[in-house]
PDB file of C-alpha atoms and ligand atoms in Angstrom:
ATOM      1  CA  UNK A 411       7.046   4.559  26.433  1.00 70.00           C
ATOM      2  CA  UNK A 412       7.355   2.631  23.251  1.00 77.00           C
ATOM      3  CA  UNK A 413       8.336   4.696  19.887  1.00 82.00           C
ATOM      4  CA  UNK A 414       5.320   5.050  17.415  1.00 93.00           C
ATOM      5  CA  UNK A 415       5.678   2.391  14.852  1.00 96.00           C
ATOM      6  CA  UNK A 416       5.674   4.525  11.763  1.00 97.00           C
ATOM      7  CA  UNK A 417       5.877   8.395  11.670  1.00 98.00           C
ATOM      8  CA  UNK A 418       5.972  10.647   8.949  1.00 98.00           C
ATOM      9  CA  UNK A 419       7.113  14.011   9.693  1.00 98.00           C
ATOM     10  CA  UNK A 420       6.548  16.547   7.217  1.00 98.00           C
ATOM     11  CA  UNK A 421       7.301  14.884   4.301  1.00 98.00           C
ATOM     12  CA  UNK A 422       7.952  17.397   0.897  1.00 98.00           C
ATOM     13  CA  UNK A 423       8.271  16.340  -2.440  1.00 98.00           C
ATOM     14  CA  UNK A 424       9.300  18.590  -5.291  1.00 97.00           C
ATOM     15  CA  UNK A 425       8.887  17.842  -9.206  1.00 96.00           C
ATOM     16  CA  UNK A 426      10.302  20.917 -10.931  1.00 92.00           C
ATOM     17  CA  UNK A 427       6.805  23.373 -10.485  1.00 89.00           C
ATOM     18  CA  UNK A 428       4.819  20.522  -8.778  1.00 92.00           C
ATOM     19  CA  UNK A 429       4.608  19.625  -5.158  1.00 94.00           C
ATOM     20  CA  UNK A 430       4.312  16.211  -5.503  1.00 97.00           C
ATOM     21  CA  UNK A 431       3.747  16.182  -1.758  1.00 98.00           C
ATOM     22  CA  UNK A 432       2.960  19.376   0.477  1.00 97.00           C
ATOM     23  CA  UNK A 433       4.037  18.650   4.105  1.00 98.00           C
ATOM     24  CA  UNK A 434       2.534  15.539   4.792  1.00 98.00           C
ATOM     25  CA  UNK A 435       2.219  14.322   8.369  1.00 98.00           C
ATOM     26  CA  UNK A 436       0.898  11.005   9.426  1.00 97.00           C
ATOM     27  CA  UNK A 437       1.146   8.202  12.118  1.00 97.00           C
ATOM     28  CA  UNK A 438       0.735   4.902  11.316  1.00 97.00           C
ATOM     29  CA  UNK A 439       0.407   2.126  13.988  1.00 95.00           C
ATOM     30  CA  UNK A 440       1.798  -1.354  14.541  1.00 94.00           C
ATOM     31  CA  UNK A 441      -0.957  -4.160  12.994  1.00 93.00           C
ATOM     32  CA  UNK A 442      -3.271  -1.742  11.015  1.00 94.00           C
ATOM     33  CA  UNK A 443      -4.510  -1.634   7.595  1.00 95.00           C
ATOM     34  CA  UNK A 444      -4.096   1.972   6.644  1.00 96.00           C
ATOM     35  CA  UNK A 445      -5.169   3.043   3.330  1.00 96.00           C
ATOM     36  CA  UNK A 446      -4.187   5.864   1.271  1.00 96.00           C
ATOM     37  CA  UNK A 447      -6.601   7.451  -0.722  1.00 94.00           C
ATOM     38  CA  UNK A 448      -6.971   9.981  -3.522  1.00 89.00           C
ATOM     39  CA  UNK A 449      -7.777  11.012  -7.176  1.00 86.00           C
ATOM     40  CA  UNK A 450      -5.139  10.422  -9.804  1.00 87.00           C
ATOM     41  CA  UNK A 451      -2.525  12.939  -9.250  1.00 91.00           C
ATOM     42  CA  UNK A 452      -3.103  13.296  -5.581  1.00 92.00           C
ATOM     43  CA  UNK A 453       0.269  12.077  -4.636  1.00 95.00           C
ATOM     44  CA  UNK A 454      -0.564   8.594  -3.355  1.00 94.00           C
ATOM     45  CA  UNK A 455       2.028   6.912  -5.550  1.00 93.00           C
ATOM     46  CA  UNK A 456       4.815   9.321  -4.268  1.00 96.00           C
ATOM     47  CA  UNK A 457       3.949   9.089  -0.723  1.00 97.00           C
ATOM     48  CA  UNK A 458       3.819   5.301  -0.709  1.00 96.00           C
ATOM     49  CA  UNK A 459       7.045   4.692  -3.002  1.00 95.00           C
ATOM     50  CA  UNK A 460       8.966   7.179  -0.680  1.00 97.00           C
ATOM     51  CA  UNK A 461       7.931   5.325   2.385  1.00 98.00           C
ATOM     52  CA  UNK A 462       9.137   2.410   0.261  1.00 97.00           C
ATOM     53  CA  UNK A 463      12.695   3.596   0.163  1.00 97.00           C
ATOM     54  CA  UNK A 464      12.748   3.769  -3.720  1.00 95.00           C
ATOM     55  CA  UNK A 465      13.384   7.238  -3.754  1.00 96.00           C
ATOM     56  CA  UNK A 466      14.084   9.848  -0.901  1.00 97.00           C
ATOM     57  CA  UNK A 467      11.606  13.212  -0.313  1.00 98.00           C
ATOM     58  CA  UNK A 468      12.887  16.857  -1.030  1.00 98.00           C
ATOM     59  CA  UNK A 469      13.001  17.305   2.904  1.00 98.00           C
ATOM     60  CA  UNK A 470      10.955  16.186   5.800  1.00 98.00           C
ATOM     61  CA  UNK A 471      11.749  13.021   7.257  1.00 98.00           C
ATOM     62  CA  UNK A 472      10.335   8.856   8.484  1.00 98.00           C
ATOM     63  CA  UNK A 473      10.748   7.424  11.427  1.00 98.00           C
ATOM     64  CA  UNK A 474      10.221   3.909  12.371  1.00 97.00           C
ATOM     65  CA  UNK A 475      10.125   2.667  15.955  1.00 95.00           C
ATOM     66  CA  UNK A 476      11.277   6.315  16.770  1.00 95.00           C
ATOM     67  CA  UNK A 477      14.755   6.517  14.684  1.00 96.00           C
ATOM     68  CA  UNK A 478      14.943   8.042  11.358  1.00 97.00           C
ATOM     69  CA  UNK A 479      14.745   5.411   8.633  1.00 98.00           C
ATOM     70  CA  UNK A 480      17.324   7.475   6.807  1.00 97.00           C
ATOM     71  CA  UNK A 481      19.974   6.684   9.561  1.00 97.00           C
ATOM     72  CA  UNK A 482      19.436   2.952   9.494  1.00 93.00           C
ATOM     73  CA  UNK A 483      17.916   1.792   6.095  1.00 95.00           C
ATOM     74  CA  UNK A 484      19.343  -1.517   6.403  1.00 94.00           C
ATOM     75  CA  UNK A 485      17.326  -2.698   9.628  1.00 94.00           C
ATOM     76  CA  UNK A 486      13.817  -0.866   7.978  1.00 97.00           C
ATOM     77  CA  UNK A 487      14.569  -2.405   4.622  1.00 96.00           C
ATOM     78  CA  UNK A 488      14.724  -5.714   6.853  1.00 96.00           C
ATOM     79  CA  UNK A 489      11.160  -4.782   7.963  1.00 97.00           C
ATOM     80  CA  UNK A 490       9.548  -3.654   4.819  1.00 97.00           C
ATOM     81  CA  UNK A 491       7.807  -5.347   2.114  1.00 96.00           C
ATOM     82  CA  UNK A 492       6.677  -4.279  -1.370  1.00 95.00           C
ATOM     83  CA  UNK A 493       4.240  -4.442  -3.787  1.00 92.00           C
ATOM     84  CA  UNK A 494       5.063  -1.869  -6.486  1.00 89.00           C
ATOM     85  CA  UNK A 495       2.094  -0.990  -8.681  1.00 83.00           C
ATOM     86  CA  UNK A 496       4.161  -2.379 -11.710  1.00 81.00           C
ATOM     87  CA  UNK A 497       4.887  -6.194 -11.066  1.00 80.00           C
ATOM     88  CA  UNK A 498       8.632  -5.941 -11.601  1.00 89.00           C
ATOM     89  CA  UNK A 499       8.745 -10.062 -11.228  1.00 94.00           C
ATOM     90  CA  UNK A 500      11.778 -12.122 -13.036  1.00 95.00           C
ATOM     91  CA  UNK A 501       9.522 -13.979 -16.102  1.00 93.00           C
ATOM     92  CA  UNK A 502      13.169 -15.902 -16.640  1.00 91.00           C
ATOM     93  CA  UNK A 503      11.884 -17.809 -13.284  1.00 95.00           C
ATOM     94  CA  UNK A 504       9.363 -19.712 -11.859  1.00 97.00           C
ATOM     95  CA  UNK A 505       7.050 -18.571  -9.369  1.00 98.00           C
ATOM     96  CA  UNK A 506       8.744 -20.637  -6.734  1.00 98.00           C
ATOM     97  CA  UNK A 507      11.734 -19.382  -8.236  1.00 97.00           C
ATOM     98  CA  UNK A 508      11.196 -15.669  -7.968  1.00 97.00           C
ATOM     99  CA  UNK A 509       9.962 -16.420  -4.342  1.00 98.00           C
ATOM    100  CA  UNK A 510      13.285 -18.451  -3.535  1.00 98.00           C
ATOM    101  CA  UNK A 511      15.295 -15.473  -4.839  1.00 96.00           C
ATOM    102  CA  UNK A 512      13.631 -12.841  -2.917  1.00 96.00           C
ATOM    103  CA  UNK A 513      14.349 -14.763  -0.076  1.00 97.00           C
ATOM    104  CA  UNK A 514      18.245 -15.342  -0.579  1.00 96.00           C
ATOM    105  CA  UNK A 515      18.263 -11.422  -1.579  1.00 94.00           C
ATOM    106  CA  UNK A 516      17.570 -10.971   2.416  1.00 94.00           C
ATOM    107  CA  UNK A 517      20.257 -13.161   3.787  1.00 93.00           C
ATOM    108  CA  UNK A 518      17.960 -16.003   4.388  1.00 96.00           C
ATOM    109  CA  UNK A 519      19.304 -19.267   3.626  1.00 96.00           C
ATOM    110  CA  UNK A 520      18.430 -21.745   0.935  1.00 94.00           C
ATOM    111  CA  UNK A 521      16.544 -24.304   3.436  1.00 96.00           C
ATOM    112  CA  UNK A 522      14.936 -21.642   5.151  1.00 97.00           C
ATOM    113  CA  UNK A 523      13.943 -19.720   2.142  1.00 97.00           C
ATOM    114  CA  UNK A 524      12.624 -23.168   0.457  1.00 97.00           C
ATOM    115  CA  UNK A 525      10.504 -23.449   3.109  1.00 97.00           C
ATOM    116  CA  UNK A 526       9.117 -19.958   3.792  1.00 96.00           C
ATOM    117  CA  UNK A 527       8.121 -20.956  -0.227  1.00 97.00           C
ATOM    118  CA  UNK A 528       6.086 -23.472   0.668  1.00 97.00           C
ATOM    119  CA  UNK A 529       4.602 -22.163   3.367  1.00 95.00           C
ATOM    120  CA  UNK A 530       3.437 -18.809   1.686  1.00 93.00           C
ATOM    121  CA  UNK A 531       2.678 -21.276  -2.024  1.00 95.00           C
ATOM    122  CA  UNK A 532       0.160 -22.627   0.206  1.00 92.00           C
ATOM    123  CA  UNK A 533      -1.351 -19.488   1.529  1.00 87.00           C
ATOM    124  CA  UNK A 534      -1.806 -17.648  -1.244  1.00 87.00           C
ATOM    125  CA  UNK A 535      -2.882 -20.562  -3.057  1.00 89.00           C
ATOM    126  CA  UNK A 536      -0.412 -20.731  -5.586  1.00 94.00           C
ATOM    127  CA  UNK A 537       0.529 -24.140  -5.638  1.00 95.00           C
ATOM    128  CA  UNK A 538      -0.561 -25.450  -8.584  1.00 97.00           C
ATOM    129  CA  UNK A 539       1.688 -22.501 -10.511  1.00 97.00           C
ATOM    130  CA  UNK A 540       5.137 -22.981  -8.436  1.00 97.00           C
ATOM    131  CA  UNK A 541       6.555 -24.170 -11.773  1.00 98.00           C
ATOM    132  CA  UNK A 542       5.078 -21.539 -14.058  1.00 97.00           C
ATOM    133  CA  UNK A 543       6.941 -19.212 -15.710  1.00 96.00           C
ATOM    134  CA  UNK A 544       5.191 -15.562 -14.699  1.00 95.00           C
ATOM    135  CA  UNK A 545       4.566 -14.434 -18.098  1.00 92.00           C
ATOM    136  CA  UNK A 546       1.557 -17.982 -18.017  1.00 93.00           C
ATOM    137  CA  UNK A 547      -0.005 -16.101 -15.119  1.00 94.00           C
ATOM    138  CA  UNK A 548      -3.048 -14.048 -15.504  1.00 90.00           C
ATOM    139  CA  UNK A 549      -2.769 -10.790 -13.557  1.00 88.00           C
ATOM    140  CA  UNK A 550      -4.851 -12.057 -10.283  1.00 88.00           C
ATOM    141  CA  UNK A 551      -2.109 -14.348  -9.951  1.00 91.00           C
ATOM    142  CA  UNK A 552       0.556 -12.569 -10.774  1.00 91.00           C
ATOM    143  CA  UNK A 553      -0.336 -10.094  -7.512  1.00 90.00           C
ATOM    144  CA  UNK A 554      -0.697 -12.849  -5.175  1.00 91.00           C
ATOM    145  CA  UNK A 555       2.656 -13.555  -6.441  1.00 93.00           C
ATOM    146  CA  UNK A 556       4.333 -10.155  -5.572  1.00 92.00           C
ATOM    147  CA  UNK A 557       2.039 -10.247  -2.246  1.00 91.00           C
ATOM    148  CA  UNK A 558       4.226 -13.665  -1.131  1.00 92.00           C
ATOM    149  CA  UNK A 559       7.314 -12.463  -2.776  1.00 95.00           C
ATOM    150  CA  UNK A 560       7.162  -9.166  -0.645  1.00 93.00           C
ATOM    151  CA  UNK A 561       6.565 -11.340   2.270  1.00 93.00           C
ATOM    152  CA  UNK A 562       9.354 -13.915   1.938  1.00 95.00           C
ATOM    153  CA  UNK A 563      11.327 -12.246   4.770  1.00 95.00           C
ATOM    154  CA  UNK A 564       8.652 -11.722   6.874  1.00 94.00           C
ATOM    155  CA  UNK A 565       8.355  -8.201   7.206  1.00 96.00           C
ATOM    156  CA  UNK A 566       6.744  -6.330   9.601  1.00 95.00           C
ATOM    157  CA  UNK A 567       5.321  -3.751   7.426  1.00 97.00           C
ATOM    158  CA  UNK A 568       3.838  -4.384   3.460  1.00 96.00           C
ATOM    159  CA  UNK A 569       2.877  -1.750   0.930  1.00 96.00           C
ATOM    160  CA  UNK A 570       0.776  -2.718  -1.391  1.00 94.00           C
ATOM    161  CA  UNK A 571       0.336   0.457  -4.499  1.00 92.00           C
ATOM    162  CA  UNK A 572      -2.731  -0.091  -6.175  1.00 90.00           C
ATOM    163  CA  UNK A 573      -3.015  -3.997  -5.754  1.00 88.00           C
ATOM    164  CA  UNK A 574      -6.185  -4.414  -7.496  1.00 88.00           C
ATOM    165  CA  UNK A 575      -6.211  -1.909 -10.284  1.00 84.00           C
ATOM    166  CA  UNK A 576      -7.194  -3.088 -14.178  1.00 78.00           C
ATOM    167  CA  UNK A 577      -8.644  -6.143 -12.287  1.00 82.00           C
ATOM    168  CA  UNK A 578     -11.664  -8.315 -13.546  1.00 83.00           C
ATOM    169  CA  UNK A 579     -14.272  -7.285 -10.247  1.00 85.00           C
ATOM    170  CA  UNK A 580     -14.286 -10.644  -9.087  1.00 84.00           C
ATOM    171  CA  UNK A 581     -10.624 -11.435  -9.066  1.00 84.00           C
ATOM    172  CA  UNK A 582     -10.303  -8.033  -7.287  1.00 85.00           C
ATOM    173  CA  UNK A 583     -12.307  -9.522  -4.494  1.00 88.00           C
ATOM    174  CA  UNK A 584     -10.481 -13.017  -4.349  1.00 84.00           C
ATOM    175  CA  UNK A 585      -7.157 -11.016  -3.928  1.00 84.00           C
ATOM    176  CA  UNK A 586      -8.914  -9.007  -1.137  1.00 90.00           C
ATOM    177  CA  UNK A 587      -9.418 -11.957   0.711  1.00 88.00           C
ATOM    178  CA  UNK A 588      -5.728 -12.139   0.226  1.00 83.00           C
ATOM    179  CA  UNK A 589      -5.122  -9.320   1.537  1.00 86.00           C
ATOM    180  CA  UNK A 590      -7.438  -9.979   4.515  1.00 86.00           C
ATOM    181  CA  UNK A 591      -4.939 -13.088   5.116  1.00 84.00           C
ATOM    182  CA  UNK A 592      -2.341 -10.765   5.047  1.00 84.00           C
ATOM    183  CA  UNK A 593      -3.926  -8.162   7.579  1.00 85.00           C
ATOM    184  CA  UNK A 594      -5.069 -11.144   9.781  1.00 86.00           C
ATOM    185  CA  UNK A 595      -1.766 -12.209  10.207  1.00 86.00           C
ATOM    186  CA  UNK A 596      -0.875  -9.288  12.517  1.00 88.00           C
ATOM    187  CA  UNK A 597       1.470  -7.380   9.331  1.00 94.00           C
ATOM    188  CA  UNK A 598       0.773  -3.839   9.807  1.00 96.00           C
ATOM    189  CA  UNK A 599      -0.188  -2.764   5.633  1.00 96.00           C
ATOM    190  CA  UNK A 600       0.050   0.401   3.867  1.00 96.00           C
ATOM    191  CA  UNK A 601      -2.337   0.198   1.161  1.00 95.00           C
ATOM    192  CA  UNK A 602      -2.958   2.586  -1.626  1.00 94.00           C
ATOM    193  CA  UNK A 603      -5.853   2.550  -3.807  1.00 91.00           C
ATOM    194  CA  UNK A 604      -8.480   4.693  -5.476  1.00 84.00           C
ATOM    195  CA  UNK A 605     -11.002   1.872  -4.976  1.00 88.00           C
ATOM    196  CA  UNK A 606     -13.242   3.425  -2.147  1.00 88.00           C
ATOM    197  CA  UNK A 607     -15.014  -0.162  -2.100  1.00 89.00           C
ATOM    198  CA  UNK A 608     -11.807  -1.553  -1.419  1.00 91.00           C
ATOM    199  CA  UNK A 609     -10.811   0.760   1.507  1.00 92.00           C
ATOM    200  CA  UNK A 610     -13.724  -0.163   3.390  1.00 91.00           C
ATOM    201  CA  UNK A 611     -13.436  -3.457   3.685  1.00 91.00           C
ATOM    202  CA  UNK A 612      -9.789  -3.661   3.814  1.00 92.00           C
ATOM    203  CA  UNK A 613      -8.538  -0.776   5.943  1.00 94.00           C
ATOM    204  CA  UNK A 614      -8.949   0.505   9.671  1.00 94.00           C
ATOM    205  CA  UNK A 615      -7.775   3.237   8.866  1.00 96.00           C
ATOM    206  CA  UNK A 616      -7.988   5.917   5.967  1.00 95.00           C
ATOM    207  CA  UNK A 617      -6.188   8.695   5.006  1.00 96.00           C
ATOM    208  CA  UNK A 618      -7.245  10.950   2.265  1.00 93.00           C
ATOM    209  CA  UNK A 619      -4.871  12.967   0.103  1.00 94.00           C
ATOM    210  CA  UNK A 620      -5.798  15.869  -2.166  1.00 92.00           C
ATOM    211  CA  UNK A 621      -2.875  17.640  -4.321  1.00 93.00           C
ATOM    212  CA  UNK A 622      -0.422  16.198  -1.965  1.00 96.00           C
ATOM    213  CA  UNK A 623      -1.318  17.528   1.623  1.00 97.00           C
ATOM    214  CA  UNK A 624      -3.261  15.062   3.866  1.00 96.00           C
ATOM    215  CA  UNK A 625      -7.225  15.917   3.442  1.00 92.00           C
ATOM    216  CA  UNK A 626      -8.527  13.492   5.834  1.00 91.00           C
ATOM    217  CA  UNK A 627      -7.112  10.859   8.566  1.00 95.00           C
ATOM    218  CA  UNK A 628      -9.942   9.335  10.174  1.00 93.00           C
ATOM    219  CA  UNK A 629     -11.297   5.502  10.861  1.00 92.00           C
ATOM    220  CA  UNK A 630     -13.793   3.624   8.729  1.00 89.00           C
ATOM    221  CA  UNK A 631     -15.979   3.303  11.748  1.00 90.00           C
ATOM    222  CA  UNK A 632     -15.874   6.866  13.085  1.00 90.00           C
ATOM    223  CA  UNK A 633     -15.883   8.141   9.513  1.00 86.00           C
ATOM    224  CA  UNK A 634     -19.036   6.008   9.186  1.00 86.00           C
ATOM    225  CA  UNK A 635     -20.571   6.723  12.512  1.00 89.00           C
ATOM    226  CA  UNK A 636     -19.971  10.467  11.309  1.00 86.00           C
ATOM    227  CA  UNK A 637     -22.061  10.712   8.988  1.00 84.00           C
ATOM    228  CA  UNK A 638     -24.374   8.073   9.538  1.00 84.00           C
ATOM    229  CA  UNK A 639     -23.454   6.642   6.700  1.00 81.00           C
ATOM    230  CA  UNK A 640     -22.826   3.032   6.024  1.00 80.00           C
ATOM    231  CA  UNK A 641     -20.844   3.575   2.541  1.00 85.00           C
ATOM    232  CA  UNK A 642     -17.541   5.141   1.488  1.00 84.00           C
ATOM    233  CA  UNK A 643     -18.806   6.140  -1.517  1.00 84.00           C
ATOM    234  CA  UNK A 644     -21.573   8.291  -0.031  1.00 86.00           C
ATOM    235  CA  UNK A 645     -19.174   9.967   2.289  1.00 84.00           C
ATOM    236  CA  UNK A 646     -17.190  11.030  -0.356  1.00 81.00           C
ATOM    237  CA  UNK A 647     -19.775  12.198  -2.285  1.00 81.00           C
ATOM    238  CA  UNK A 648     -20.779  14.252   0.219  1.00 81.00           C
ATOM    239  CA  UNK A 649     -17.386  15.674   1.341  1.00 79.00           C
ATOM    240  CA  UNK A 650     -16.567  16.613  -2.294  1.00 73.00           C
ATOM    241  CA  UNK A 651     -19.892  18.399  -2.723  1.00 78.00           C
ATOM    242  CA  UNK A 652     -19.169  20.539   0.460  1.00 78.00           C
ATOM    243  CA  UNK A 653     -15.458  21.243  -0.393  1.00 74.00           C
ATOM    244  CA  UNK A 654     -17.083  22.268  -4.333  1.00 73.00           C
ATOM    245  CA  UNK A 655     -19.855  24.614  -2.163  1.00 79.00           C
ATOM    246  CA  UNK A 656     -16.584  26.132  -0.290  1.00 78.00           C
ATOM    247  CA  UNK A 657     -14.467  26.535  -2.983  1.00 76.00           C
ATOM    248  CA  UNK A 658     -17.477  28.630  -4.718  1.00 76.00           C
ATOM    249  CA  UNK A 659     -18.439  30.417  -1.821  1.00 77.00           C
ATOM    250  CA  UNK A 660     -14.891  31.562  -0.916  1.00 79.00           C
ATOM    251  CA  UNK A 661     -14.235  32.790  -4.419  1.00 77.00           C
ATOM    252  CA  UNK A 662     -17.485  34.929  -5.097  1.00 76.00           C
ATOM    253  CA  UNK A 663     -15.929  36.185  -1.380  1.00 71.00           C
TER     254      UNK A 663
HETATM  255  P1  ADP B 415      -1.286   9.386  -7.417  1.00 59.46           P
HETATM  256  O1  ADP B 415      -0.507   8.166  -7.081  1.00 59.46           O
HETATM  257  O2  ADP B 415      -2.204   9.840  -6.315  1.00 59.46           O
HETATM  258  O3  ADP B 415      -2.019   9.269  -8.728  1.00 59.46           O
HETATM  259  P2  ADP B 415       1.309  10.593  -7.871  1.00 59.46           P
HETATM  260  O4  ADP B 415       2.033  10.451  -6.593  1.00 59.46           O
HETATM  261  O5  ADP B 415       1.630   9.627  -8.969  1.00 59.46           O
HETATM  262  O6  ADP B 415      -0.256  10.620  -7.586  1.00 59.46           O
HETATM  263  O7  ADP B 415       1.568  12.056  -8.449  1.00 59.46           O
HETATM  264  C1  ADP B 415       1.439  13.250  -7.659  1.00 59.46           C
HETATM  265  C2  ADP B 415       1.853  14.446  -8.512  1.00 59.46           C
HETATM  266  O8  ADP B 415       3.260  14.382  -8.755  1.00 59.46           O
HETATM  267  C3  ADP B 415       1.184  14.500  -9.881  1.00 59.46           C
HETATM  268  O9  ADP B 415       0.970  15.870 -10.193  1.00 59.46           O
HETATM  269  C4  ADP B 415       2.209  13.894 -10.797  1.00 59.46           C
HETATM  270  O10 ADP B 415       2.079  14.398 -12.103  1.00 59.46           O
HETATM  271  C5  ADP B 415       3.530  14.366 -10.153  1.00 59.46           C
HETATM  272  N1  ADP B 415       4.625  13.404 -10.366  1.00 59.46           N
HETATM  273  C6  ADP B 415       4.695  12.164  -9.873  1.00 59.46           C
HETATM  274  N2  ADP B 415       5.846  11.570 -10.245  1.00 59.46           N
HETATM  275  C7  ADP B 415       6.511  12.482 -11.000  1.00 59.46           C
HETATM  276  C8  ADP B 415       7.786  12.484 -11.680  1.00 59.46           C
HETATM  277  N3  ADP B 415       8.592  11.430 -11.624  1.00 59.46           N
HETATM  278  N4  ADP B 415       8.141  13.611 -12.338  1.00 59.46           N
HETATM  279  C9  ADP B 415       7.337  14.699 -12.355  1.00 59.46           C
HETATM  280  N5  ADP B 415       6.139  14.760 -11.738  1.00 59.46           N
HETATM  281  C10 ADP B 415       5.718  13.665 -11.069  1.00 59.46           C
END
């Protein structure tokens, strides 16, 4: 039987007195949009970046096509693309530039990289900007910038950490088509975001976190179908309003 494409097993993440994250568990499959969701503070940002390889968890462990990513970074750095929630782009380069780097960073050549330029200039409709310095971009741009740079290698997996945030609304929804390109393309996304709007029409899948232990896994549809509900927004609504009745319930207990 094939290995699961992503697992996360357990995952613990210590600051000092916080738990960053409290044994998190998830599965994440090949060619899904899976969001992660969560107030500020609820350990989205953590999760993702560790997942991300930018920093390692206090213990549990990731597994990628069944071997721990933590035996083999090298092939699942090969695999992964980026979008870190602070564009961390070169403004000494063009866009083209910054996409031609990213490129040579993972061993592709200069022909092949030049190309793969091109080709995601085009998609992301960029074009007109391949010779503008980044700091001439507005911020719209700028993130369909790190979306093609993370994707100059062709990974098989993206993470995208709050893509949209500080966004004008209607840029927000021109990069979700983006993103919809991206998802259409058969790339399996991790995407974090406190936008419930953007969840639902972005992601299969959701997964809710809540002071760092996993709340919720469930998808859109079922979630919807659930509680007969045809927004996010309402759902949550709901679900908070409960989980505020238990909490006072349990402590006049
Ligand atoms: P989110 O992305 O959902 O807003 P974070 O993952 O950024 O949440 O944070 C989860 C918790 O971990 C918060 O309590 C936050 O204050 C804490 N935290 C995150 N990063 C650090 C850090 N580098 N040092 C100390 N505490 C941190």
């Amino acid at each position: 039987m094939e290995a699961s494409f992503l697992v996360i097993d357990n995952l613990i993440k210590k600051y000092n007195d916080t738990n960053a994250l409290d044994g998190v568990s998830l599965t994440i499959n090949k060619g899904e949009v899976f969001a992660l969701l969560g107030i500020n503070g609820a350990g989205k940002t953590t999760l993702s970046s560790i997942i991300a390889t930018q920093h390692p968890p206090t213990s549990g462990d990731i597994f990628f096509r069944g071997v721990s990513i933590y035996k083999d970074l090298r092939t699942y750095r090969m695999a992964l693309g980026f979008c870190p929630q602070q564009p961390n782009l070169d403004t000494y380069l063009t866009v083209e530039q910054n996409l031609i780097f990213a490129g040579c960073f993972y061993a592709m050549s200069s022909d092949a990289a030049k190309a793969r330029a091109d080709l995601l200039l085009s998609l992301y409709d960029l074009g007109r900007y391949r010779n503008r310095k980044i700091e001439e971009l507005s911020g719209g741009t700028r993130q369909r910038v790190l979306i093609a740079r993370a994707l100059m290698h062709s990974p098989e997996l993206v993470i995208l950490d709050e893509p949209t945030v500080g966004l004008d609304p209607d840029i927000r929804r021109q990069l979700w088509d983006h993103i919809a390109v991206l998802r259409d393309s058969g790339v399996t996304v991790i995407l974090t975001t406190h936008y419930l709007d953007e969840a639902e029409v972005l992601a299969d899948r959701i997964c809710l976190l809540r002071d760092g232990k996993v709340q919720l896994v469930c998808s859109v549809t079922d979630l919807k179908n659930k509680h007969d509900q045809d927004s996010l927004e309402e759902i949550f609504i709901r679900l908070s309003r409960q989980e505020k009745e238990k909490e006072l319930y349990e402590s006049a207990a």
